[in-house]
Amino acid sequence: AGKVTIRAGVDPRHFHPGITEPRSQALGHLRQSLAIPEGARIIGIVAMLRLKKGHLILLDAFARLLHHWPHAPLLVVGDGPARSTIENA
């Protein structure tokens, strides 16, 4: 069996968030706007909100991780048909 590489569906070279300030300063502003302390471990996912993507598994795993990192934020970025199910989990 040979090796198979499956590339991402989006070419990241075409994505530019339009940040005009230095990256570290922009990240600092983002952390501040979300009340995330500097140096905090961030756990997250960026995906279409569909149950088959395993978001509920992520929520369960995150609950277990809170014992080790009680102040770690979980960022879920996306939208989709399972949004209300995920929000109410």
XYZ file of N, CA and C in Angstrom:
267
model
N 0.852 -1.187 0.000
C 0.000 0.000 0.000
C 0.883 1.231 0.000
N 0.532 2.178 -0.847
C 1.308 3.404 -0.947
C 0.800 4.486 -0.022
N 1.523 5.544 0.040
C 1.168 6.683 0.872
C 0.228 7.595 0.090
N -0.845 8.062 0.753
C -1.817 8.954 0.126
C -1.891 10.226 0.953
N -1.788 11.357 0.302
C -1.923 12.644 0.975
C -3.229 13.277 0.530
N -4.058 13.647 1.491
C -5.312 14.329 1.182
C -5.136 15.780 1.607
N -5.135 16.653 0.654
C -4.933 18.076 0.917
C -6.210 18.702 1.495
N -6.045 19.825 2.182
C -7.195 20.565 2.714
C -8.064 21.055 1.557
N -9.347 21.209 1.826
C -10.268 21.668 0.797
C -10.154 23.148 0.490
N -9.393 23.876 1.291
C -9.234 25.312 1.107
C -7.746 25.620 0.992
N -7.382 26.372 0.000
C -5.986 26.782 -0.172
C -5.717 27.941 0.781
N -4.922 27.736 1.837
C -4.701 28.795 2.824
C -4.003 30.029 2.266
N -3.361 29.908 1.111
C -2.703 31.085 0.521
C -3.711 32.124 0.051
N -4.965 31.706 -0.112
C -5.998 32.633 -0.568
C -6.777 33.261 0.580
N -6.435 32.903 1.809
C -7.132 33.441 2.972
C -6.275 34.504 3.638
N -6.780 35.694 3.676
C -6.077 36.802 4.331
C -7.094 37.537 5.199
N -6.923 37.506 6.523
C -7.909 38.157 7.384
C -7.882 39.678 7.326
N -6.958 40.267 6.598
C -6.924 41.721 6.472
C -6.395 42.428 7.699
N -5.579 41.763 8.478
C -5.001 42.378 9.674
C -3.897 43.327 9.235
N -4.011 44.575 9.672
C -3.022 45.574 9.277
C -1.970 45.806 10.349
N -2.168 45.254 11.540
C -1.196 45.421 12.619
C -0.324 44.164 12.708
N 0.795 44.251 13.389
C 1.644 43.067 13.539
C 0.862 41.903 14.151
N 1.220 40.699 13.743
C 0.496 39.495 14.181
C 0.387 39.399 15.696
N 1.475 39.618 16.415
C 1.435 39.480 17.875
C 0.476 40.495 18.498
N 0.432 41.693 17.944
C -0.473 42.723 18.452
C -1.926 42.342 18.138
N -2.168 41.830 16.939
C -3.516 41.413 16.556
C -3.999 40.264 17.450
N -3.113 39.296 17.727
C -3.490 38.189 18.602
C -3.754 38.674 20.020
N -2.987 39.644 20.456
C -3.216 40.231 21.778
C -4.578 40.881 21.874
N -4.967 41.604 20.822
C -6.294 42.235 20.809
C -7.404 41.184 20.779
N -7.189 40.122 20.025
C -8.184 39.049 19.967
C -8.331 38.382 21.330
N -7.207 38.065 21.970
C -7.255 37.471 23.307
C -7.998 38.395 24.273
N -7.704 39.686 24.200
C -8.332 40.649 25.099
C -9.839 40.713 24.853
N -10.255 40.730 23.589
C -11.683 40.828 23.279
C -12.446 39.584 23.730
N -11.761 38.438 23.806
C -12.395 37.201 24.255
C -12.087 36.893 25.723
N -11.400 37.800 26.408
C -11.017 37.655 27.821
C -10.189 36.394 28.054
N -9.252 36.124 27.141
C -8.355 34.981 27.269
C -7.013 35.502 27.772
N -6.571 35.059 28.940
C -5.304 35.550 29.491
C -4.115 35.191 28.598
N -3.127 36.051 28.593
C -1.886 35.803 27.856
C -1.273 34.509 28.360
N -0.861 33.657 27.462
C -0.226 32.403 27.822
C -1.186 31.260 28.106
N -2.493 31.517 28.087
C -3.464 30.446 28.340
C -3.460 29.449 27.183
N -3.602 28.184 27.517
C -3.751 27.156 26.481
C -5.157 27.277 25.927
N -5.254 27.301 24.602
C -6.554 27.431 23.942
C -6.844 26.134 23.200
N -8.030 25.605 23.413
C -8.473 24.411 22.713
C -9.592 24.844 21.785
N -9.541 24.403 20.528
C -10.582 24.847 19.629
C -10.720 24.024 18.373
N -11.758 24.364 17.641
C -12.047 23.721 16.368
C -12.692 24.760 15.452
N -12.338 24.694 14.189
C -12.959 25.524 13.161
C -13.517 24.546 12.139
N -14.841 24.465 12.056
C -15.452 23.475 11.165
C -16.940 23.751 11.000
N -17.520 23.161 9.970
C -18.963 23.162 9.799
C -19.559 22.409 10.982
N -20.591 22.950 11.595
C -21.191 22.325 12.770
C -22.174 21.240 12.331
N -21.640 20.040 12.191
C -22.403 18.839 11.840
C -22.045 17.768 12.866
N -23.032 17.010 13.297
C -22.781 16.006 14.332
C -21.722 15.000 13.917
N -21.653 14.643 12.640
C -20.671 13.653 12.200
C -19.235 14.145 12.330
N -19.043 15.438 12.561
C -17.693 15.982 12.732
C -17.161 15.751 14.148
N -18.006 15.283 15.065
C -17.542 14.915 16.399
C -17.467 16.048 17.408
N -18.223 17.111 17.210
C -18.185 18.221 18.161
C -18.613 17.790 19.566
N -19.576 16.885 19.669
C -20.021 16.435 20.991
C -18.931 15.631 21.687
N -18.130 14.917 20.925
C -16.977 14.207 21.491
C -15.959 15.227 22.013
N -15.750 16.300 21.247
C -14.841 17.365 21.692
C -15.331 17.971 23.001
N -16.627 18.234 23.118
C -17.159 18.812 24.358
C -16.932 17.879 25.541
N -17.124 16.585 25.331
C -16.883 15.610 26.390
C -15.403 15.584 26.780
N -14.540 15.566 25.788
C -13.096 15.555 26.060
C -12.668 16.834 26.775
N -13.231 17.963 26.360
C -12.890 19.240 26.987
C -13.279 19.232 28.468
N -14.447 18.684 28.777
C -14.883 18.606 30.179
C -13.874 17.816 31.010
N -13.297 16.790 30.423
C -12.290 15.995 31.130
C -10.973 16.756 31.294
N -10.628 17.568 30.305
C -9.382 18.335 30.362
C -9.415 19.456 31.395
N -10.595 19.906 31.746
C -10.703 21.006 32.704
C -10.077 20.675 34.052
N -9.960 19.402 34.370
C -9.296 19.013 35.626
C -7.813 19.367 35.579
N -7.223 19.298 34.385
C -5.802 19.588 34.214
C -5.545 21.064 33.919
N -6.418 21.662 33.133
C -6.280 23.069 32.728
C -7.592 23.796 33.025
N -7.841 24.132 34.269
C -9.149 24.697 34.649
C -9.497 26.037 34.007
N -8.523 26.746 33.481
C -8.811 28.053 32.894
C -8.690 28.059 31.369
N -8.536 26.886 30.775
C -8.399 26.820 29.314
C -9.744 27.100 28.652
N -9.771 28.016 27.688
C -11.019 28.267 26.971
C -11.190 27.276 25.819
N -12.428 27.018 25.466
C -12.740 26.210 24.295
C -13.378 27.139 23.270
N -12.777 27.227 22.091
C -13.320 28.056 21.026
C -13.880 27.148 19.940
N -15.156 27.301 19.648
C -15.799 26.554 18.576
C -16.217 27.587 17.546
N -15.603 27.510 16.368
C -15.856 28.483 15.311
C -16.516 27.768 14.148
N -17.660 28.248 13.739
C -18.353 27.656 12.613
C -19.850 27.819 12.748
N -20.559 27.258 11.802
C -22.016 27.293 11.802
C -22.493 26.070 11.043
N -23.714 25.703 11.236
C -24.253 24.567 10.526
C -25.496 24.012 11.178
N -26.005 22.916 10.631
C -27.280 22.365 11.088
C -27.266 21.864 12.535
N -26.118 21.555 13.107
C -26.058 21.048 14.478
C -25.754 22.140 15.497
N -25.796 23.381 15.087
C -25.416 24.477 15.982
C -26.203 24.466 17.291
N -27.519 24.393 17.214
C -28.316 24.449 18.452
C -28.069 23.223 19.328
N -27.871 22.064 18.733
C -27.567 20.858 19.507
C -26.251 21.021 20.248
N -25.255 21.568 19.575
C -23.930 21.760 20.182
C -23.991 22.835 21.265
N -24.708 23.924 20.984
C -24.827 25.000 21.976
C -25.547 24.538 23.240
N -26.475 23.610 23.093
C -27.268 23.147 24.246
C -26.689 21.909 24.928
N -25.563 21.418 24.431
C -24.959 20.205 25.012
C -24.309 20.499 26.341
